[in-house]
């Protein structure tokens, strides 16, 4: 298992991200015209540095927690690692299949049944239907939705919805899991099942990047952490 | 996968890896199309049959107006009209929906990293499936409406592919521009109305006074519809000049659309 710890899975090098904040967005002629006379109608653009020269790397099979208060740039960093938005500076290298778990059940269509949504959701992560067919039973069993899998998800309770979303994501067997706060859903017994599943995946070499503001949650899954504050790395170490 | 800052500023040319990645998502397109068709006619008693309703009613209305109120002297007018309407409808439906393609799927795009190009592609394919259903009925009626059987029919699929590529390029362009320019949707709505009457859909081009023809030549829809009329209504091959003009529009639309999405796509997501 020694080689696992030395093979990099994610390398983040000097990543910066600047957003343009649009205060008071005005698009119409009317708004622009009034803006000439009235300050309150004037649009103001302000660059906002969400991430500033962030560097760290995660080896294969390792788990790292991204800590920080609201607005410290954790989620932006996750989006950049997932390849959803590009950085303004620096670069991110990833090795293996990434599954961003930023929101559970994103891409579910309310009118479609649980079964149809499993295939649709997996294909949004880049899976073929024939790759999902053999895992279908496992996904349903894990989510404990056997009796509800053929009804539209609009009739699901919020717990059922999240259980299905979580079950799909973990059964895709990603090499790198990017989780935004969500590693356990549902009631106490289901939560402990989620935790066991994550631990099992980690023991099989899955790399985990977990965004959280709770050190306790990070300690549970991660051996290392990086703390962000206003887009900068202010602290890092072992949990 | 490597994500660098330069991806946004000056994107690299697509490599073999890009196409391999797109190919890996092929079932996404299939699932999106199946979802859309299923959801669209869900709960409707007539279901999928409604996809025929719209062109049929449009056809019936214009046919009655141009037979009894302003009688058209075009021979086999029904065939001329329905050929025009079916191809126009595909264009109008897809174009009207395209502005919303990126903005309307913002939630999905901000949380998952699938190739963005598949959302407008899947939408086009949905419209193509519905159009194909209508074309099957058209095929059955074709001999009865006086459609000529000629070798030119064999070239029809090639022209159709050009047309679809044109629609795809146009929809990409509109989807990207709409993110920053929200008037676009309203402009498109109005333009579709104008374009319907400014293209030879319900009347043949030869009825257009010569002094207006220069405007018709600027309209890509005219070139497409004249091509389809030649192939399906007159049973002739479109002239080389006409074909070249049509192909040029297609190449232009497709390159502008793909360029805009490739160049501006990644940075657009954060502003959706």
Short mmCIF file of C-alpha atoms in Angstrom, two decimals:
data_model
loop_
_atom_site.label_atom_id
_atom_site.label_comp_id
_atom_site.label_asym_id
_atom_site.label_seq_id
_atom_site.Cartn_x
_atom_site.Cartn_y
_atom_site.Cartn_z
CA UNK A 1 0.00 0.00 0.00
CA UNK A 2 3.04 2.22 0.30
CA UNK A 3 2.95 3.31 -3.37
CA UNK A 4 -0.52 4.76 -2.89
CA UNK A 5 0.65 7.33 -0.46
CA UNK A 6 3.25 8.65 -2.84
CA UNK A 7 1.22 8.83 -6.06
CA UNK A 8 -0.35 12.28 -6.38
CA UNK A 9 -4.09 12.45 -7.04
CA UNK A 10 -4.65 16.20 -6.93
CA UNK A 11 -2.02 18.93 -7.25
CA UNK A 12 -3.16 22.49 -6.68
CA UNK A 13 -0.47 25.00 -7.64
CA UNK A 14 -0.75 28.70 -6.92
CA UNK A 15 -4.47 28.82 -7.70
CA UNK A 16 -6.10 32.23 -7.68
CA UNK A 17 -9.61 33.19 -8.57
CA UNK A 18 -10.98 36.66 -9.08
CA UNK A 19 -14.69 37.18 -9.57
CA UNK A 20 -16.21 40.42 -10.76
CA UNK A 21 -18.91 41.51 -8.37
CA UNK A 22 -21.61 43.53 -10.01
CA UNK A 23 -23.18 45.81 -7.43
CA UNK A 24 -26.58 47.02 -8.41
CA UNK A 25 -26.69 45.31 -11.80
CA UNK A 26 -28.37 47.56 -14.32
CA UNK A 27 -29.03 46.36 -17.83
CA UNK A 28 -31.90 48.48 -19.09
CA UNK A 29 -31.68 51.82 -20.87
CA UNK A 30 -33.98 53.24 -18.24
CA UNK A 31 -31.65 52.16 -15.43
CA UNK A 32 -28.58 53.49 -17.19
CA UNK A 33 -30.25 56.79 -17.93
CA UNK A 34 -31.35 57.31 -14.33
CA UNK A 35 -27.88 56.20 -13.20
CA UNK A 36 -26.40 59.30 -14.82
CA UNK A 37 -28.27 61.43 -12.28
CA UNK A 38 -28.77 59.11 -9.35
CA UNK A 39 -25.93 57.26 -7.63
CA UNK A 40 -28.21 54.56 -6.33
CA UNK A 41 -29.01 53.40 -9.86
CA UNK A 42 -25.38 53.28 -10.91
CA UNK A 43 -23.75 49.93 -11.57
CA UNK A 44 -20.43 49.39 -9.81
CA UNK A 45 -18.01 46.61 -10.69
CA UNK A 46 -15.62 45.37 -8.07
CA UNK A 47 -13.02 42.65 -8.43
CA UNK A 48 -13.30 40.11 -5.65
CA UNK A 49 -10.40 37.83 -4.85
CA UNK A 50 -12.01 34.54 -3.84
CA UNK A 51 -8.77 32.55 -3.88
CA UNK A 52 -5.25 33.88 -3.57
CA UNK A 53 -2.26 31.69 -4.42
CA UNK A 54 -3.55 28.44 -2.93
CA UNK A 55 -1.23 25.44 -3.17
CA UNK A 56 -1.45 21.94 -1.75
CA UNK A 57 -1.42 18.40 -2.99
CA UNK A 58 -3.26 15.25 -2.08
CA UNK A 59 -1.88 11.78 -2.63
CA UNK A 60 -3.86 8.82 -3.79
CA UNK A 61 -5.93 7.27 -1.02
CA UNK A 62 -5.42 10.29 1.19
CA UNK A 63 -8.18 12.47 2.61
CA UNK A 64 -7.87 16.18 3.15
CA UNK A 65 -10.31 18.57 4.77
CA UNK A 66 -10.78 22.14 3.53
CA UNK A 67 -11.76 24.20 6.53
CA UNK A 68 -12.84 27.80 6.74
CA UNK A 69 -15.67 30.15 7.54
CA UNK A 70 -18.45 31.01 5.10
CA UNK A 71 -17.03 32.88 2.12
CA UNK A 72 -13.45 31.76 2.67
CA UNK A 73 -13.27 30.24 -0.82
CA UNK A 74 -13.62 26.53 0.01
CA UNK A 75 -16.47 25.84 -2.36
CA UNK A 76 -14.92 27.89 -5.15
CA UNK A 77 -11.77 25.82 -4.81
CA UNK A 78 -13.86 22.65 -5.04
CA UNK A 79 -15.50 23.92 -8.24
CA UNK A 80 -12.08 24.67 -9.73
CA UNK A 81 -10.70 21.23 -8.84
CA UNK A 82 -13.81 19.65 -10.38
CA UNK A 83 -13.19 21.58 -13.61
CA UNK A 84 -16.50 23.43 -13.38
CA UNK A 85 -14.95 26.90 -13.43
CA UNK A 86 -11.41 27.86 -14.54
CA UNK A 87 -8.92 29.52 -12.18
CA UNK A 88 -7.69 33.05 -12.90
CA UNK A 89 -4.14 32.03 -12.09
CA UNK A 90 -2.23 28.85 -11.31
CA UNK A 91 -3.15 25.32 -12.24
CA UNK A 92 -4.81 22.18 -10.95
CA UNK A 93 -3.79 18.69 -12.00
CA UNK A 94 -5.97 15.71 -11.20
CA UNK A 95 -5.35 12.03 -11.85
CA UNK A 96 -8.35 9.76 -12.16
CA UNK A 97 -12.10 10.08 -12.36
CA UNK A 98 -13.54 12.89 -10.25
CA UNK A 99 -17.03 12.95 -8.80
CA UNK A 100 -18.05 16.34 -7.46
CA UNK A 101 -20.68 15.95 -4.75
CA UNK A 102 -21.59 19.60 -4.34
CA UNK A 103 -25.33 19.07 -4.02
CA UNK A 104 -27.19 15.79 -3.65
CA UNK A 105 -29.61 14.87 -6.38
CA UNK A 106 -28.55 17.70 -8.67
CA UNK A 107 -29.95 16.92 -12.10
CA UNK A 108 -32.82 14.80 -10.81
CA UNK A 109 -35.95 15.46 -12.77
CA UNK A 110 -38.97 15.52 -10.44
CA UNK A 111 -41.29 13.83 -12.94
CA UNK A 112 -38.99 10.89 -13.62
CA UNK A 113 -38.94 7.79 -11.45
CA UNK A 114 -36.06 6.94 -9.14
CA UNK A 115 -34.85 4.34 -11.62
CA UNK A 116 -34.83 6.75 -14.57
CA UNK A 117 -33.08 9.35 -12.47
CA UNK A 118 -30.32 6.90 -11.52
CA UNK A 119 -29.36 6.49 -15.19
CA UNK A 120 -29.75 10.18 -15.98
CA UNK A 121 -27.71 11.25 -12.94
CA UNK A 122 -24.91 8.76 -13.60
CA UNK A 123 -24.66 9.92 -17.20
CA UNK A 124 -24.18 13.50 -15.98
CA UNK A 125 -21.09 12.14 -14.25
CA UNK A 126 -19.94 10.61 -17.53
CA UNK A 127 -21.11 7.03 -17.12
CA UNK A 128 -22.66 4.84 -19.79
CA UNK A 129 -25.97 3.16 -19.05
CA UNK A 130 -24.38 -0.28 -19.46
CA UNK A 131 -21.86 0.60 -16.73
CA UNK A 132 -24.71 1.43 -14.36
CA UNK A 133 -26.92 -1.60 -15.04
CA UNK A 134 -24.71 -4.00 -13.02
CA UNK A 135 -24.59 -1.51 -10.12
CA UNK A 136 -28.29 -0.71 -10.21
CA UNK A 137 -29.31 -3.23 -7.53
CA UNK A 138 -26.55 -2.05 -5.21
CA UNK A 139 -27.56 1.59 -5.65
CA UNK A 140 -31.21 0.81 -4.85
CA UNK A 141 -30.36 -1.45 -1.92
CA UNK A 142 -27.99 1.02 -0.36
CA UNK A 143 -30.57 3.81 -0.61
CA UNK A 144 -33.22 1.50 0.93
CA UNK A 145 -35.71 2.62 -1.71
CA UNK A 146 -36.67 -0.78 -3.17
CA UNK A 147 -40.38 -0.10 -2.81
CA UNK A 148 -40.23 3.42 -4.23
CA UNK A 149 -37.77 3.14 -7.08
CA UNK A 150 -40.53 3.12 -9.73
CA UNK A 151 -42.36 6.23 -8.54
CA UNK A 152 -41.48 9.81 -9.58
CA UNK A 153 -38.96 11.47 -7.27
CA UNK A 154 -41.31 14.44 -6.82
CA UNK A 155 -43.20 12.16 -4.44
CA UNK A 156 -40.08 11.36 -2.40
CA UNK A 157 -39.49 12.83 1.02
CA UNK A 158 -36.39 15.01 1.26
CA UNK A 159 -34.60 12.21 3.11
CA UNK A 160 -35.37 9.69 0.37
CA UNK A 161 -34.22 12.16 -2.27
CA UNK A 162 -30.88 12.67 -0.55
CA UNK A 163 -30.39 8.97 0.10
CA UNK A 164 -30.80 8.25 -3.60
CA UNK A 165 -28.46 11.08 -4.61
CA UNK A 166 -25.83 9.93 -2.15
CA UNK A 167 -26.16 6.30 -3.12
CA UNK A 168 -25.63 7.07 -6.82
CA UNK A 169 -22.53 9.19 -6.15
CA UNK A 170 -20.79 6.61 -3.97
CA UNK A 171 -21.57 3.71 -6.28
CA UNK A 172 -19.88 5.41 -9.22
CA UNK A 173 -16.59 4.42 -7.55
CA UNK A 174 -14.79 7.69 -8.25
CA UNK A 175 -11.01 7.92 -7.85
CA UNK A 176 -11.44 11.34 -6.31
CA UNK A 177 -14.54 12.39 -4.37
CA UNK A 178 -15.08 16.11 -3.85
CA UNK A 179 -17.68 16.55 -1.15
CA UNK A 180 -19.17 19.85 -0.04
CA UNK A 181 -20.35 19.27 3.55
CA UNK A 182 -22.24 16.14 2.57
CA UNK A 183 -20.82 12.83 3.69
CA UNK A 184 -23.70 11.53 5.72
CA UNK A 185 -27.41 11.97 5.08
CA UNK A 186 -30.66 10.72 6.53
CA UNK A 187 -31.36 9.39 10.00
CA UNK A 188 -28.74 8.17 12.49
CA UNK A 189 -28.62 4.61 11.20
CA UNK A 190 -28.33 5.70 7.58
CA UNK A 191 -25.65 8.23 8.49
CA UNK A 192 -23.48 5.56 10.06
CA UNK A 193 -23.98 3.44 6.91
CA UNK A 194 -22.75 6.39 4.82
CA UNK A 195 -19.70 6.79 7.02
CA UNK A 196 -18.85 3.09 6.73
CA UNK A 197 -19.22 3.27 2.95
CA UNK A 198 -16.88 6.27 2.72
CA UNK A 199 -14.34 4.56 4.96
CA UNK A 200 -14.54 1.43 2.82
CA UNK A 201 -13.99 3.45 -0.36
CA UNK A 202 -11.02 5.18 1.21
CA UNK A 203 -9.48 1.83 2.10
CA UNK A 204 -9.79 0.91 -1.58
CA UNK A 205 -7.68 3.92 -2.54
CA UNK A 206 -10.25 6.66 -3.09
CA UNK A 207 -8.96 10.18 -2.57
CA UNK A 208 -11.28 12.47 -0.64
CA UNK A 209 -11.43 16.24 -0.48
CA UNK A 210 -14.00 17.33 2.07
CA UNK A 211 -15.17 20.90 2.45
CA UNK A 212 -16.51 21.68 5.89
CA UNK A 213 -16.56 24.28 8.62
CA UNK A 214 -16.56 21.67 11.32
CA UNK A 215 -13.22 20.36 12.52
CA UNK A 216 -15.04 17.41 14.10
CA UNK A 217 -16.38 16.26 10.73
CA UNK A 218 -12.97 16.67 9.11
CA UNK A 219 -11.29 14.71 11.89
CA UNK A 220 -13.65 11.83 11.31
CA UNK A 221 -12.62 11.29 7.67
CA UNK A 222 -9.39 13.16 7.03
CA UNK A 223 -5.82 12.81 8.19
CA UNK A 224 -4.84 16.31 7.05
CA UNK A 225 -6.51 19.66 6.72
CA UNK A 226 -5.99 23.01 5.06
CA UNK A 227 -7.63 26.08 6.56
CA UNK A 228 -8.65 28.92 4.26
CA UNK A 229 -9.40 32.45 5.28
CA UNK A 230 -10.36 35.10 2.73
CA UNK A 231 -9.02 32.90 -0.04
CA UNK A 232 -5.58 32.28 1.48
CA UNK A 233 -4.19 29.20 3.14
CA UNK A 234 -3.68 30.27 6.75
CA UNK A 235 -3.03 26.97 8.41
CA UNK A 236 -2.45 23.36 7.48
CA UNK A 237 -1.49 20.24 9.33
CA UNK A 238 -2.55 16.86 10.62
CA UNK A 239 -5.88 16.42 12.34
CA UNK B 1 -7.04 16.27 -16.21
CA UNK B 2 -5.21 19.59 -15.97
CA UNK B 3 -7.03 22.83 -15.46
CA UNK B 4 -4.93 25.94 -15.95
CA UNK B 5 -5.68 29.61 -15.97
CA UNK B 6 -4.79 29.74 -19.67
CA UNK B 7 -7.79 27.55 -20.46
CA UNK B 8 -10.00 30.56 -20.05
CA UNK B 9 -7.90 33.16 -21.82
CA UNK B 10 -6.54 31.35 -24.84
CA UNK B 11 -7.94 27.86 -25.04
CA UNK B 12 -5.83 25.17 -26.60
CA UNK B 13 -7.06 23.61 -29.80
CA UNK B 14 -9.24 20.58 -29.14
CA UNK B 15 -7.06 17.48 -28.93
CA UNK B 16 -7.75 13.79 -29.34
CA UNK B 17 -8.36 13.75 -25.58
CA UNK B 18 -11.18 16.27 -25.95
CA UNK B 19 -13.04 14.03 -28.37
CA UNK B 20 -12.43 10.96 -26.23
CA UNK B 21 -13.94 12.86 -23.29
CA UNK B 22 -16.98 13.90 -25.34
CA UNK B 23 -17.44 10.33 -26.58
CA UNK B 24 -17.42 9.11 -22.98
CA UNK B 25 -20.56 11.15 -22.35
CA UNK B 26 -22.54 9.73 -25.28
CA UNK B 27 -25.21 8.15 -23.08
CA UNK B 28 -25.81 11.55 -21.49
CA UNK B 29 -27.20 12.78 -24.81
CA UNK B 30 -29.35 9.68 -25.14
CA UNK B 31 -30.72 10.01 -21.60
CA UNK B 32 -31.36 13.75 -21.94
CA UNK B 33 -33.31 13.24 -25.16
CA UNK B 34 -35.34 10.37 -23.67
CA UNK B 35 -36.06 12.43 -20.56
CA UNK B 36 -37.18 15.45 -22.51
CA UNK B 37 -39.55 13.56 -24.78
CA UNK B 38 -40.98 11.62 -21.86
CA UNK B 39 -41.51 14.68 -19.70
CA UNK B 40 -42.89 16.83 -22.50
CA UNK B 41 -45.90 14.63 -23.24
CA UNK B 42 -46.31 13.22 -19.75
CA UNK B 43 -49.92 13.06 -18.66
CA UNK B 44 -51.27 14.09 -22.07
CA UNK B 45 -53.78 11.52 -23.30
CA UNK B 46 -52.64 11.86 -26.89
CA UNK B 47 -49.00 11.84 -25.78
CA UNK B 48 -46.43 11.83 -28.54
CA UNK B 49 -49.14 12.40 -31.16
CA UNK B 50 -49.14 16.06 -30.11
CA UNK B 51 -45.84 16.52 -31.92
CA UNK B 52 -47.91 16.23 -35.11
CA UNK B 53 -50.60 18.60 -33.91
CA UNK B 54 -48.65 21.82 -34.21
CA UNK B 55 -47.47 21.49 -37.84
CA UNK B 56 -50.83 20.02 -38.83
CA UNK B 57 -52.87 22.93 -37.47
CA UNK B 58 -50.41 25.46 -38.89
CA UNK B 59 -50.69 23.74 -42.26
CA UNK B 60 -54.48 23.60 -42.17
CA UNK B 61 -54.77 27.28 -41.28
CA UNK B 62 -52.47 28.53 -44.03
CA UNK B 63 -53.91 26.10 -46.52
CA UNK B 64 -57.44 27.41 -45.93
CA UNK B 65 -56.33 31.05 -46.06
CA UNK B 66 -54.30 30.60 -49.24
CA UNK B 67 -56.92 28.47 -50.96
CA UNK B 68 -60.10 30.40 -50.20
CA UNK B 69 -59.15 33.91 -49.16
CA UNK B 70 -55.96 34.73 -51.08
CA UNK B 71 -55.99 31.86 -53.58
CA UNK B 72 -52.48 30.72 -54.40
CA UNK B 73 -51.91 29.65 -58.00
CA UNK B 74 -48.88 27.57 -57.13
CA UNK B 75 -49.44 24.05 -58.47
CA UNK B 76 -49.58 21.35 -55.78
CA UNK B 77 -49.77 24.13 -53.23
CA UNK B 78 -50.44 21.74 -50.35
CA UNK B 79 -47.11 19.99 -50.98
CA UNK B 80 -45.28 23.30 -51.29
CA UNK B 81 -46.80 24.58 -48.06
CA UNK B 82 -46.22 21.52 -45.95
CA UNK B 83 -42.62 21.16 -47.13
CA UNK B 84 -41.97 24.74 -46.09
CA UNK B 85 -43.82 24.51 -42.79
CA UNK B 86 -42.13 21.32 -41.60
CA UNK B 87 -38.65 22.70 -42.20
CA UNK B 88 -39.55 26.11 -40.87
CA UNK B 89 -41.06 24.63 -37.72
CA UNK B 90 -37.89 22.73 -36.89
CA UNK B 91 -35.89 25.94 -37.20
CA UNK B 92 -38.37 28.11 -35.30
CA UNK B 93 -38.86 25.71 -32.39
CA UNK B 94 -35.19 25.06 -31.88
CA UNK B 95 -34.15 28.69 -32.25
CA UNK B 96 -36.83 29.95 -29.87
CA UNK B 97 -35.59 27.52 -27.19
CA UNK B 98 -31.88 28.05 -27.69
CA UNK B 99 -31.37 31.33 -25.80
CA UNK B 100 -32.30 29.64 -22.53
CA UNK B 101 -30.02 26.63 -22.96
CA UNK B 102 -27.19 27.81 -20.69
CA UNK B 103 -29.07 30.19 -18.43
CA UNK B 104 -31.94 27.77 -17.83
CA UNK B 105 -29.60 24.98 -16.76
CA UNK B 106 -27.42 27.11 -14.47
CA UNK B 107 -28.04 24.91 -11.42
CA UNK B 108 -26.75 21.84 -13.21
CA UNK B 109 -23.76 23.55 -14.77
CA UNK B 110 -22.50 25.08 -11.54
CA UNK B 111 -22.38 21.72 -9.79
CA UNK B 112 -21.34 19.19 -12.40
CA UNK B 113 -18.56 19.25 -14.98
CA UNK B 114 -20.17 17.49 -17.97
CA UNK B 115 -19.43 18.99 -21.43
CA UNK B 116 -21.78 21.95 -21.83
CA UNK B 117 -22.23 21.40 -25.56
CA UNK B 118 -24.53 18.43 -24.88
CA UNK B 119 -27.38 20.48 -23.47
CA UNK B 120 -28.09 22.36 -26.73
CA UNK B 121 -27.25 19.24 -28.73
CA UNK B 122 -29.76 17.14 -26.80
CA UNK B 123 -32.38 19.85 -27.27
CA UNK B 124 -31.80 19.90 -31.02
CA UNK B 125 -32.07 16.11 -31.14
CA UNK B 126 -35.39 16.22 -29.27
CA UNK B 127 -36.72 18.60 -31.89
CA UNK B 128 -35.33 16.35 -34.62
CA UNK B 129 -37.12 13.32 -33.19
CA UNK B 130 -40.42 15.19 -33.12
CA UNK B 131 -39.76 16.47 -36.62
CA UNK B 132 -38.99 12.94 -37.85
CA UNK B 133 -42.38 11.79 -36.60
CA UNK B 134 -43.97 14.51 -38.72
CA UNK B 135 -41.73 13.58 -41.66
CA UNK B 136 -43.01 10.00 -41.52
CA UNK B 137 -46.54 11.27 -42.07
CA UNK B 138 -45.18 13.57 -44.80
CA UNK B 139 -43.55 10.56 -46.46
CA UNK B 140 -46.85 8.68 -46.50
CA UNK B 141 -48.72 11.64 -48.00
CA UNK B 142 -45.93 12.54 -50.43
CA UNK B 143 -47.14 10.62 -53.53
CA UNK B 144 -50.73 11.63 -52.86
CA UNK B 145 -49.82 15.34 -52.67
CA UNK B 146 -48.07 15.06 -56.04
CA UNK B 147 -44.50 14.74 -54.83
CA UNK B 148 -42.11 13.91 -57.67
CA UNK B 149 -39.99 10.78 -57.35
CA UNK B 150 -36.57 11.79 -58.59
CA UNK B 151 -32.92 11.08 -57.96
CA UNK B 152 -32.73 14.44 -56.22
CA UNK B 153 -34.45 12.85 -53.19
CA UNK B 154 -31.26 10.91 -52.53
CA UNK B 155 -29.40 14.15 -51.91
CA UNK B 156 -32.00 15.32 -49.38
CA UNK B 157 -30.33 13.75 -46.28
CA UNK B 158 -27.07 15.55 -47.09
CA UNK B 159 -28.87 18.92 -47.24
CA UNK B 160 -30.70 18.06 -44.04
CA UNK B 161 -27.40 17.44 -42.25
CA UNK B 162 -26.18 20.86 -43.39
CA UNK B 163 -29.42 22.38 -42.11
CA UNK B 164 -29.11 20.69 -38.71
CA UNK B 165 -25.50 21.83 -38.38
CA UNK B 166 -26.68 25.35 -39.15
CA UNK B 167 -29.39 25.16 -36.47
CA UNK B 168 -26.90 23.77 -33.96
CA UNK B 169 -24.36 26.53 -34.61
CA UNK B 170 -27.07 29.16 -34.32
CA UNK B 171 -28.38 27.75 -31.05
CA UNK B 172 -24.89 27.68 -29.50
CA UNK B 173 -24.34 31.28 -30.54
CA UNK B 174 -27.64 32.44 -29.08
CA UNK B 175 -27.16 30.47 -25.84
CA UNK B 176 -23.72 32.02 -25.18
CA UNK B 177 -24.71 35.56 -26.13
CA UNK B 178 -27.91 35.43 -24.06
CA UNK B 179 -25.89 35.13 -20.83
CA UNK B 180 -24.70 38.73 -21.19
CA UNK B 181 -27.38 40.13 -23.41
CA UNK B 182 -30.83 39.33 -22.06
CA UNK B 183 -32.67 41.30 -24.71
CA UNK B 184 -31.70 38.60 -27.16
CA UNK B 185 -34.63 36.32 -26.35
CA UNK B 186 -37.13 39.04 -27.11
CA UNK B 187 -35.30 40.01 -30.29
CA UNK B 188 -35.31 36.38 -31.42
CA UNK B 189 -39.03 36.07 -30.75
CA UNK B 190 -39.81 39.09 -32.90
CA UNK B 191 -37.33 38.11 -35.59
CA UNK B 192 -38.86 34.65 -35.92
CA UNK B 193 -42.19 36.25 -36.68
CA UNK B 194 -40.65 38.53 -39.30
CA UNK B 195 -38.53 35.78 -40.76
CA UNK B 196 -41.53 33.51 -41.27
CA UNK B 197 -43.04 35.98 -43.71
CA UNK B 198 -39.67 37.05 -45.08
CA UNK B 199 -38.80 33.51 -46.15
CA UNK B 200 -40.52 31.60 -48.95
CA UNK B 201 -42.43 29.28 -46.60
CA UNK B 202 -46.03 29.91 -47.62
CA UNK B 203 -45.32 31.45 -51.05
CA UNK B 204 -42.72 30.57 -53.68
CA UNK B 205 -39.74 32.84 -54.24
CA UNK B 206 -40.75 33.58 -57.82
CA UNK B 207 -43.70 35.68 -56.61
CA UNK B 208 -41.31 38.06 -54.84
CA UNK B 209 -40.79 41.35 -56.74
CA UNK B 210 -37.25 41.63 -58.09
CA UNK B 211 -36.41 44.72 -56.06
CA UNK B 212 -36.83 42.78 -52.79
CA UNK B 213 -34.80 39.77 -53.86
CA UNK B 214 -31.57 41.21 -52.49
CA UNK B 215 -33.03 40.98 -48.96
CA UNK B 216 -34.01 37.38 -49.56
CA UNK B 217 -30.47 36.54 -50.59
CA UNK B 218 -29.22 37.75 -47.22
CA UNK B 219 -31.56 35.41 -45.40
CA UNK B 220 -30.08 31.95 -44.73
CA UNK B 221 -33.55 30.51 -44.25
CA UNK B 222 -34.41 31.40 -47.85
CA UNK B 223 -31.46 29.42 -49.13
CA UNK B 224 -32.37 26.42 -46.99
CA UNK B 225 -36.04 26.45 -47.92
CA UNK B 226 -35.36 26.96 -51.61
CA UNK B 227 -33.00 23.96 -51.46
CA UNK B 228 -35.68 21.80 -49.84
CA UNK B 229 -38.31 22.95 -52.34
CA UNK B 230 -36.04 22.05 -55.23
CA UNK B 231 -35.37 18.60 -53.82
CA UNK B 232 -38.82 17.67 -52.53
CA UNK B 233 -41.25 19.82 -54.51
CA UNK B 234 -39.64 20.30 -57.94
CA UNK B 235 -37.55 17.14 -57.97
CA UNK B 236 -34.40 18.98 -59.08
CA UNK B 237 -30.93 19.33 -57.65
CA UNK B 238 -30.32 22.78 -56.14
CA UNK B 239 -27.80 24.79 -58.16
CA UNK B 240 -24.19 24.78 -57.13
CA UNK B 241 -24.37 28.47 -56.24
CA UNK B 242 -27.34 27.93 -53.97
CA UNK B 243 -25.72 24.95 -52.31
CA UNK B 244 -22.48 26.85 -51.77
CA UNK B 245 -24.37 29.76 -50.20
CA UNK B 246 -26.23 27.44 -47.86
CA UNK B 247 -23.03 25.58 -46.93
CA UNK B 248 -21.28 28.87 -46.25
CA UNK B 249 -24.00 29.92 -43.79
CA UNK B 250 -23.73 26.54 -42.09
CA UNK B 251 -19.96 26.74 -41.72
CA UNK B 252 -20.24 30.31 -40.44
CA UNK B 253 -22.93 29.51 -37.84
CA UNK B 254 -21.19 26.39 -36.64
CA UNK B 255 -17.77 27.99 -36.32
CA UNK B 256 -19.09 31.06 -34.53
CA UNK B 257 -21.14 28.90 -32.15
CA UNK B 258 -18.39 26.43 -31.33
CA UNK B 259 -15.81 29.19 -31.01
CA UNK B 260 -17.98 31.21 -28.62
CA UNK B 261 -18.77 28.20 -26.45
CA UNK B 262 -15.18 27.01 -26.38
CA UNK B 263 -13.73 30.44 -25.76
CA UNK B 264 -16.29 31.93 -23.42
CA UNK B 265 -18.10 28.87 -22.10
CA UNK B 266 -15.94 28.14 -19.02
CA UNK B 267 -16.01 31.74 -17.80
CA UNK B 268 -19.74 32.01 -18.41
CA UNK B 269 -20.67 29.37 -15.87
CA UNK B 270 -19.70 31.53 -12.90
CA UNK B 271 -21.91 34.35 -14.17
CA UNK B 272 -25.03 32.34 -14.84
#
